[in-house]
mmCIF file of N, CA and C in Angstrom:
data_model
loop_
_atom_site.group_PDB
_atom_site.id
_atom_site.type_symbol
_atom_site.label_atom_id
_atom_site.label_comp_id
_atom_site.label_asym_id
_atom_site.label_seq_id
_atom_site.Cartn_x
_atom_site.Cartn_y
_atom_site.Cartn_z
ATOM 1 N N UNK A 1 0.834 -1.188 0.000
ATOM 2 C CA UNK A 1 0.000 0.000 0.000
ATOM 3 C C UNK A 1 0.876 1.249 0.000
ATOM 4 N N UNK A 2 1.980 1.198 0.750
ATOM 5 C CA UNK A 2 2.889 2.345 0.782
ATOM 6 C C UNK A 2 3.399 2.675 -0.619
ATOM 7 N N UNK A 3 3.784 1.641 -1.363
ATOM 8 C CA UNK A 3 4.335 1.861 -2.702
ATOM 9 C C UNK A 3 3.268 2.387 -3.661
ATOM 10 N N UNK A 4 2.057 1.904 -3.513
ATOM 11 C CA UNK A 4 0.979 2.337 -4.393
ATOM 12 C C UNK A 4 0.636 3.812 -4.169
ATOM 13 N N UNK A 5 0.691 4.247 -2.928
ATOM 14 C CA UNK A 5 0.312 5.622 -2.583
ATOM 15 C C UNK A 5 1.490 6.591 -2.534
ATOM 16 N N UNK A 6 2.697 6.114 -2.835
ATOM 17 C CA UNK A 6 3.891 6.963 -2.775
ATOM 18 C C UNK A 6 3.726 8.204 -3.649
ATOM 19 N N UNK A 7 3.967 9.353 -3.064
ATOM 20 C CA UNK A 7 3.852 10.616 -3.787
ATOM 21 C C UNK A 7 2.427 11.117 -3.913
ATOM 22 N N UNK A 8 1.463 10.296 -3.539
ATOM 23 C CA UNK A 8 0.054 10.684 -3.613
ATOM 24 C C UNK A 8 -0.513 10.975 -2.226
ATOM 25 N N UNK A 9 0.142 10.444 -1.213
ATOM 26 C CA UNK A 9 -0.272 10.655 0.171
ATOM 27 C C UNK A 9 0.888 11.340 0.884
ATOM 28 N N UNK A 10 0.659 12.527 1.383
ATOM 29 C CA UNK A 10 1.716 13.305 2.010
ATOM 30 C C UNK A 10 2.318 12.667 3.240
ATOM 31 N N UNK A 11 1.667 11.665 3.790
ATOM 32 C CA UNK A 11 2.172 11.003 4.981
ATOM 33 C C UNK A 11 3.237 9.957 4.705
ATOM 34 N N UNK A 12 3.560 9.715 3.449
ATOM 35 C CA UNK A 12 4.555 8.700 3.094
ATOM 36 C C UNK A 12 5.850 9.411 2.709
ATOM 37 N N UNK A 13 6.887 9.190 3.508
ATOM 38 C CA UNK A 13 8.181 9.830 3.253
ATOM 39 C C UNK A 13 8.834 9.200 2.028
ATOM 40 N N UNK A 14 9.398 10.061 1.167
ATOM 41 C CA UNK A 14 10.034 9.602 -0.068
ATOM 42 C C UNK A 14 11.499 10.016 -0.112
ATOM 43 N N UNK A 15 12.278 9.250 -0.873
ATOM 44 C CA UNK A 15 13.662 9.619 -1.126
ATOM 45 C C UNK A 15 13.678 10.710 -2.198
ATOM 46 N N UNK A 16 14.849 11.243 -2.493
ATOM 47 C CA UNK A 16 14.985 12.255 -3.536
ATOM 48 C C UNK A 16 14.556 11.710 -4.896
ATOM 49 N N UNK A 17 14.654 10.389 -5.074
ATOM 50 C CA UNK A 17 14.261 9.758 -6.342
ATOM 51 C C UNK A 17 12.774 9.419 -6.393
ATOM 52 N N UNK A 18 12.034 9.742 -5.335
ATOM 53 C CA UNK A 18 10.599 9.479 -5.315
ATOM 54 C C UNK A 18 10.228 8.081 -4.874
ATOM 55 N N UNK A 19 11.178 7.368 -4.279
ATOM 56 C CA UNK A 19 10.918 6.022 -3.777
ATOM 57 C C UNK A 19 10.497 6.094 -2.311
ATOM 58 N N UNK A 20 9.792 5.068 -1.857
ATOM 59 C CA UNK A 20 9.385 5.008 -0.457
ATOM 60 C C UNK A 20 10.635 4.930 0.413
ATOM 61 N N UNK A 21 10.725 5.844 1.367
ATOM 62 C CA UNK A 21 11.911 5.914 2.233
ATOM 63 C C UNK A 21 11.868 4.829 3.312
ATOM 64 N N UNK A 22 10.708 4.609 3.881
ATOM 65 C CA UNK A 22 10.567 3.646 4.977
ATOM 66 C C UNK A 22 9.382 2.733 4.677
ATOM 67 N N UNK A 23 9.673 1.470 4.376
ATOM 68 C CA UNK A 23 8.582 0.539 4.081
ATOM 69 C C UNK A 23 8.396 -0.477 5.205
ATOM 70 N N UNK A 24 8.731 -0.059 6.417
ATOM 71 C CA UNK A 24 8.605 -0.932 7.581
ATOM 72 C C UNK A 24 7.134 -1.093 7.979
ATOM 73 N N UNK A 25 6.899 -2.072 8.820
ATOM 74 C CA UNK A 25 5.558 -2.302 9.342
ATOM 75 C C UNK A 25 5.102 -1.075 10.139
ATOM 76 N N UNK A 26 6.029 -0.422 10.847
ATOM 77 C CA UNK A 26 5.692 0.777 11.619
ATOM 78 C C UNK A 26 5.185 1.897 10.697
ATOM 79 N N UNK A 27 5.841 2.079 9.556
ATOM 80 C CA UNK A 27 5.395 3.093 8.592
ATOM 81 C C UNK A 27 4.020 2.743 8.040
ATOM 82 N N UNK A 28 3.803 1.471 7.788
ATOM 83 C CA UNK A 28 2.494 1.033 7.282
ATOM 84 C C UNK A 28 1.411 1.239 8.344
ATOM 85 N N UNK A 29 1.740 0.933 9.595
ATOM 86 C CA UNK A 29 0.784 1.152 10.679
ATOM 87 C C UNK A 29 0.408 2.622 10.788
ATOM 88 N N UNK A 30 1.372 3.488 10.587
ATOM 89 C CA UNK A 30 1.105 4.922 10.628
ATOM 90 C C UNK A 30 0.106 5.310 9.545
ATOM 91 N N UNK A 31 0.292 4.780 8.349
ATOM 92 C CA UNK A 31 -0.633 5.056 7.250
ATOM 93 C C UNK A 31 -2.027 4.507 7.568
ATOM 94 N N UNK A 32 -2.075 3.301 8.097
ATOM 95 C CA UNK A 32 -3.348 2.647 8.390
ATOM 96 C C UNK A 32 -4.079 3.259 9.577
ATOM 97 N N UNK A 33 -3.362 3.998 10.412
ATOM 98 C CA UNK A 33 -3.973 4.542 11.628
ATOM 99 C C UNK A 33 -5.029 5.605 11.340
ATOM 100 N N UNK A 34 -4.953 6.269 10.210
ATOM 101 C CA UNK A 34 -5.959 7.266 9.829
ATOM 102 C C UNK A 34 -7.008 6.575 8.968
ATOM 103 N N UNK A 35 -7.849 5.770 9.616
ATOM 104 C CA UNK A 35 -8.753 4.901 8.870
ATOM 105 C C UNK A 35 -9.747 5.664 7.993
ATOM 106 N N UNK A 36 -10.306 6.765 8.464
ATOM 107 C CA UNK A 36 -11.290 7.471 7.633
ATOM 108 C C UNK A 36 -10.609 8.147 6.440
ATOM 109 N N UNK A 37 -9.448 8.753 6.679
ATOM 110 C CA UNK A 37 -8.717 9.374 5.575
ATOM 111 C C UNK A 37 -8.242 8.335 4.572
ATOM 112 N N UNK A 38 -7.779 7.200 5.074
ATOM 113 C CA UNK A 38 -7.311 6.135 4.196
ATOM 114 C C UNK A 38 -8.469 5.582 3.367
ATOM 115 N N UNK A 39 -9.602 5.392 3.994
ATOM 116 C CA UNK A 39 -10.762 4.877 3.262
ATOM 117 C C UNK A 39 -11.160 5.823 2.133
ATOM 118 N N UNK A 40 -11.154 7.118 2.400
ATOM 119 C CA UNK A 40 -11.462 8.098 1.356
ATOM 120 C C UNK A 40 -10.433 8.024 0.227
ATOM 121 N N UNK A 41 -9.156 7.867 0.605
ATOM 122 C CA UNK A 41 -8.089 7.759 -0.400
ATOM 123 C C UNK A 41 -8.298 6.533 -1.273
ATOM 124 N N UNK A 42 -8.619 5.407 -0.647
ATOM 125 C CA UNK A 42 -8.814 4.165 -1.407
ATOM 126 C C UNK A 42 -10.046 4.250 -2.312
ATOM 127 N N UNK A 43 -11.107 4.837 -1.799
ATOM 128 C CA UNK A 43 -12.328 4.979 -2.616
ATOM 129 C C UNK A 43 -12.073 5.851 -3.840
ATOM 130 N N UNK A 44 -11.246 6.890 -3.688
ATOM 131 C CA UNK A 44 -10.991 7.806 -4.790
ATOM 132 C C UNK A 44 -9.860 7.384 -5.710
ATOM 133 N N UNK A 45 -9.206 6.272 -5.400
ATOM 134 C CA UNK A 45 -8.032 5.876 -6.172
ATOM 135 C C UNK A 45 -8.336 5.596 -7.643
ATOM 136 N N UNK A 46 -9.439 4.925 -7.980
ATOM 137 C CA UNK A 46 -9.736 4.734 -9.407
ATOM 138 C C UNK A 46 -9.866 6.060 -10.164
ATOM 139 N N UNK A 47 -10.398 7.084 -9.518
ATOM 140 C CA UNK A 47 -10.499 8.397 -10.161
ATOM 141 C C UNK A 47 -9.117 8.972 -10.429
ATOM 142 N N UNK A 48 -8.189 8.751 -9.514
ATOM 143 C CA UNK A 48 -6.815 9.221 -9.722
ATOM 144 C C UNK A 48 -6.176 8.505 -10.916
ATOM 145 N N UNK A 49 -6.484 7.231 -11.064
ATOM 146 C CA UNK A 49 -5.992 6.491 -12.231
ATOM 147 C C UNK A 49 -6.597 7.081 -13.491
ATOM 148 N N UNK A 50 -7.912 7.281 -13.481
ATOM 149 C CA UNK A 50 -8.606 7.838 -14.652
ATOM 150 C C UNK A 50 -8.056 9.200 -15.038
ATOM 151 N N UNK A 51 -7.677 9.994 -14.034
ATOM 152 C CA UNK A 51 -7.172 11.348 -14.278
ATOM 153 C C UNK A 51 -5.679 11.374 -14.611
ATOM 154 N N UNK A 52 -5.037 10.203 -14.598
ATOM 155 C CA UNK A 52 -3.621 10.121 -14.945
ATOM 156 C C UNK A 52 -2.678 10.576 -13.842
ATOM 157 N N UNK A 53 -3.121 10.520 -12.589
ATOM 158 C CA UNK A 53 -2.309 11.012 -11.474
ATOM 159 C C UNK A 53 -1.522 9.923 -10.764
ATOM 160 N N UNK A 54 -1.664 8.670 -11.187
ATOM 161 C CA UNK A 54 -0.951 7.581 -10.523
ATOM 162 C C UNK A 54 0.258 7.206 -11.376
ATOM 163 N N UNK A 55 1.460 7.412 -10.849
ATOM 164 C CA UNK A 55 2.662 7.077 -11.622
ATOM 165 C C UNK A 55 2.772 5.570 -11.882
ATOM 166 N N UNK A 56 3.221 5.236 -13.063
ATOM 167 C CA UNK A 56 3.406 3.826 -13.427
ATOM 168 C C UNK A 56 4.336 3.127 -12.441
ATOM 169 N N UNK A 57 5.356 3.842 -11.939
ATOM 170 C CA UNK A 57 6.293 3.208 -11.004
ATOM 171 C C UNK A 57 5.585 2.739 -9.734
ATOM 172 N N UNK A 58 4.536 3.430 -9.313
ATOM 173 C CA UNK A 58 3.772 2.993 -8.142
ATOM 174 C C UNK A 58 3.068 1.675 -8.427
ATOM 175 N N UNK A 59 2.466 1.601 -9.602
ATOM 176 C CA UNK A 59 1.745 0.380 -9.985
ATOM 177 C C UNK A 59 2.719 -0.784 -10.107
ATOM 178 N N UNK A 60 3.858 -0.549 -10.738
ATOM 179 C CA UNK A 60 4.836 -1.627 -10.923
ATOM 180 C C UNK A 60 5.395 -2.102 -9.589
ATOM 181 N N UNK A 61 5.617 -1.189 -8.650
ATOM 182 C CA UNK A 61 6.091 -1.587 -7.326
ATOM 183 C C UNK A 61 5.035 -2.427 -6.610
ATOM 184 N N UNK A 62 3.788 -2.013 -6.692
ATOM 185 C CA UNK A 62 2.703 -2.783 -6.077
ATOM 186 C C UNK A 62 2.552 -4.139 -6.759
ATOM 187 N N UNK A 63 2.692 -4.168 -8.070
ATOM 188 C CA UNK A 63 2.581 -5.424 -8.815
ATOM 189 C C UNK A 63 3.659 -6.419 -8.349
ATOM 190 N N UNK A 64 4.885 -5.938 -8.207
ATOM 191 C CA UNK A 64 5.983 -6.821 -7.775
ATOM 192 C C UNK A 64 5.694 -7.460 -6.413
ATOM 193 N N UNK A 65 5.033 -6.714 -5.550
ATOM 194 C CA UNK A 65 4.776 -7.211 -4.200
ATOM 195 C C UNK A 65 3.533 -8.089 -4.093
ATOM 196 N N UNK A 66 2.627 -7.992 -5.052
ATOM 197 C CA UNK A 66 1.352 -8.720 -4.925
ATOM 198 C C UNK A 66 1.079 -9.693 -6.054
ATOM 199 N N UNK A 67 2.041 -9.863 -6.957
ATOM 200 C CA UNK A 67 1.788 -10.652 -8.160
ATOM 201 C C UNK A 67 2.020 -12.152 -7.999
ATOM 202 N N UNK A 68 2.602 -12.573 -6.915
ATOM 203 C CA UNK A 68 2.912 -13.990 -6.740
ATOM 204 C C UNK A 68 1.660 -14.834 -6.571
ATOM 205 N N UNK A 69 1.746 -16.089 -6.984
ATOM 206 C CA UNK A 69 0.579 -16.972 -6.893
ATOM 207 C C UNK A 69 0.154 -17.262 -5.453
ATOM 208 N N UNK A 70 1.070 -17.099 -4.501
ATOM 209 C CA UNK A 70 0.732 -17.394 -3.112
ATOM 210 C C UNK A 70 0.565 -16.137 -2.253
ATOM 211 N N UNK A 71 0.458 -14.987 -2.884
ATOM 212 C CA UNK A 71 0.364 -13.729 -2.132
ATOM 213 C C UNK A 71 -0.817 -13.730 -1.166
ATOM 214 N N UNK A 72 -1.992 -14.054 -1.647
ATOM 215 C CA UNK A 72 -3.185 -14.011 -0.797
ATOM 216 C C UNK A 72 -3.084 -15.065 0.305
ATOM 217 N N UNK A 73 -2.526 -16.224 -0.004
ATOM 218 C CA UNK A 73 -2.347 -17.261 1.022
ATOM 219 C C UNK A 73 -1.426 -16.782 2.131
ATOM 220 N N UNK A 74 -0.338 -16.115 1.751
ATOM 221 C CA UNK A 74 0.586 -15.591 2.761
ATOM 222 C C UNK A 74 -0.091 -14.516 3.603
ATOM 223 N N UNK A 75 -0.888 -13.665 2.957
ATOM 224 C CA UNK A 75 -1.587 -12.620 3.702
ATOM 225 C C UNK A 75 -2.637 -13.222 4.631
ATOM 226 N N UNK A 76 -3.298 -14.275 4.169
ATOM 227 C CA UNK A 76 -4.329 -14.925 4.978
ATOM 228 C C UNK A 76 -3.739 -15.413 6.304
ATOM 229 N N UNK A 77 -2.481 -15.828 6.272
ATOM 230 C CA UNK A 77 -1.818 -16.283 7.493
ATOM 231 C C UNK A 77 -1.590 -15.126 8.464
ATOM 232 N N UNK A 78 -1.591 -13.890 7.955
ATOM 233 C CA UNK A 78 -1.377 -12.707 8.802
ATOM 234 C C UNK A 78 -2.685 -12.184 9.375
ATOM 235 N N UNK A 79 -3.640 -11.860 8.489
ATOM 236 C CA UNK A 79 -4.920 -11.333 8.964
ATOM 237 C C UNK A 79 -5.917 -11.216 7.820
ATOM 238 N N UNK A 80 -7.186 -11.189 8.176
ATOM 239 C CA UNK A 80 -8.237 -11.002 7.178
ATOM 240 C C UNK A 80 -8.169 -9.605 6.566
ATOM 241 N N UNK A 81 -7.794 -8.625 7.380
ATOM 242 C CA UNK A 81 -7.679 -7.254 6.866
ATOM 243 C C UNK A 81 -6.577 -7.181 5.813
ATOM 244 N N UNK A 82 -5.468 -7.878 6.060
ATOM 245 C CA UNK A 82 -4.370 -7.892 5.093
ATOM 246 C C UNK A 82 -4.822 -8.532 3.784
ATOM 247 N N UNK A 83 -5.636 -9.569 3.862
ATOM 248 C CA UNK A 83 -6.170 -10.210 2.655
ATOM 249 C C UNK A 83 -7.008 -9.210 1.871
ATOM 250 N N UNK A 84 -7.858 -8.474 2.565
ATOM 251 C CA UNK A 84 -8.705 -7.489 1.898
ATOM 252 C C UNK A 84 -7.892 -6.419 1.196
ATOM 253 N N UNK A 85 -6.870 -5.900 1.859
ATOM 254 C CA UNK A 85 -6.014 -4.882 1.241
ATOM 255 C C UNK A 85 -5.224 -5.466 0.074
ATOM 256 N N UNK A 86 -4.727 -6.685 0.243
ATOM 257 C CA UNK A 86 -3.981 -7.329 -0.840
ATOM 258 C C UNK A 86 -4.839 -7.527 -2.071
ATOM 259 N N UNK A 87 -6.064 -7.963 -1.869
ATOM 260 C CA UNK A 87 -6.976 -8.148 -3.005
ATOM 261 C C UNK A 87 -7.327 -6.798 -3.635
ATOM 262 N N UNK A 88 -7.515 -5.772 -2.817
ATOM 263 C CA UNK A 88 -7.810 -4.439 -3.344
ATOM 264 C C UNK A 88 -6.649 -3.964 -4.212
ATOM 265 N N UNK A 89 -5.418 -4.155 -3.729
ATOM 266 C CA UNK A 89 -4.247 -3.739 -4.499
ATOM 267 C C UNK A 89 -4.176 -4.494 -5.816
ATOM 268 N N UNK A 90 -4.394 -5.802 -5.794
ATOM 269 C CA UNK A 90 -4.379 -6.576 -7.037
ATOM 270 C C UNK A 90 -5.442 -6.064 -8.015
ATOM 271 N N UNK A 91 -6.610 -5.727 -7.512
ATOM 272 C CA UNK A 91 -7.684 -5.229 -8.378
ATOM 273 C C UNK A 91 -7.364 -3.846 -8.928
ATOM 274 N N UNK A 92 -6.728 -2.999 -8.133
ATOM 275 C CA UNK A 92 -6.335 -1.667 -8.605
ATOM 276 C C UNK A 92 -5.288 -1.790 -9.711
ATOM 277 N N UNK A 93 -4.346 -2.698 -9.543
ATOM 278 C CA UNK A 93 -3.331 -2.922 -10.572
ATOM 279 C C UNK A 93 -3.999 -3.396 -11.865
ATOM 280 N N UNK A 94 -4.959 -4.312 -11.754
ATOM 281 C CA UNK A 94 -5.683 -4.797 -12.939
ATOM 282 C C UNK A 94 -6.470 -3.649 -13.587
ATOM 283 N N UNK A 95 -7.097 -2.799 -12.773
ATOM 284 C CA UNK A 95 -7.843 -1.654 -13.298
ATOM 285 C C UNK A 95 -6.904 -0.712 -14.050
ATOM 286 N N UNK A 96 -5.740 -0.447 -13.468
ATOM 287 C CA UNK A 96 -4.747 0.410 -14.119
ATOM 288 C C UNK A 96 -4.368 -0.166 -15.477
ATOM 289 N N UNK A 97 -4.142 -1.474 -15.521
ATOM 290 C CA UNK A 97 -3.767 -2.124 -16.781
ATOM 291 C C UNK A 97 -4.841 -1.954 -17.859
ATOM 292 N N UNK A 98 -6.096 -1.927 -17.443
ATOM 293 C CA UNK A 98 -7.190 -1.743 -18.398
ATOM 294 C C UNK A 98 -7.319 -0.293 -18.863
ATOM 295 N N UNK A 99 -7.066 0.632 -17.959
ATOM 296 C CA UNK A 99 -7.306 2.051 -18.249
ATOM 297 C C UNK A 99 -6.127 2.784 -18.883
ATOM 298 N N UNK A 100 -4.911 2.339 -18.572
ATOM 299 C CA UNK A 100 -3.714 3.058 -19.016
ATOM 300 C C UNK A 100 -2.963 2.190 -20.021
ATOM 301 N N UNK A 101 -2.780 2.691 -21.228
ATOM 302 C CA UNK A 101 -2.057 1.891 -22.236
ATOM 303 C C UNK A 101 -0.632 1.574 -21.789
ATOM 304 N N UNK A 102 -0.190 0.388 -22.100
ATOM 305 C CA UNK A 102 1.178 -0.023 -21.758
ATOM 306 C C UNK A 102 2.169 0.819 -22.557
ATOM 307 N N UNK A 103 3.321 1.077 -21.921
ATOM 308 C CA UNK A 103 4.376 1.807 -22.630
ATOM 309 C C UNK A 103 5.038 0.857 -23.600
ATOM 310 N N UNK A 104 5.420 1.391 -24.757
ATOM 311 C CA UNK A 104 6.082 0.524 -25.732
ATOM 312 C C UNK A 104 7.550 0.796 -25.808
#
């Protein structure tokens, strides 16, 4: 989630190159702690894709982390909430692929 929202959520610290500076569980907990703000961000994310505001590098970083065949199984071992977020991320990546033409 941190990688997907990098540069789009002011609460995520970035390096000079625009990469996530801290991808620790503590950083993720900080992002998740603002549940109402996060929910609004997630609900509006498809609109950001439609408007061209989501960098491809964010999608590719999220894809690398959630594309494995056992991703949901591994998340299921952690928590039901993690499964829900993992599935949401996979669906957002698929939506991006449908809406944004691949670079050639």
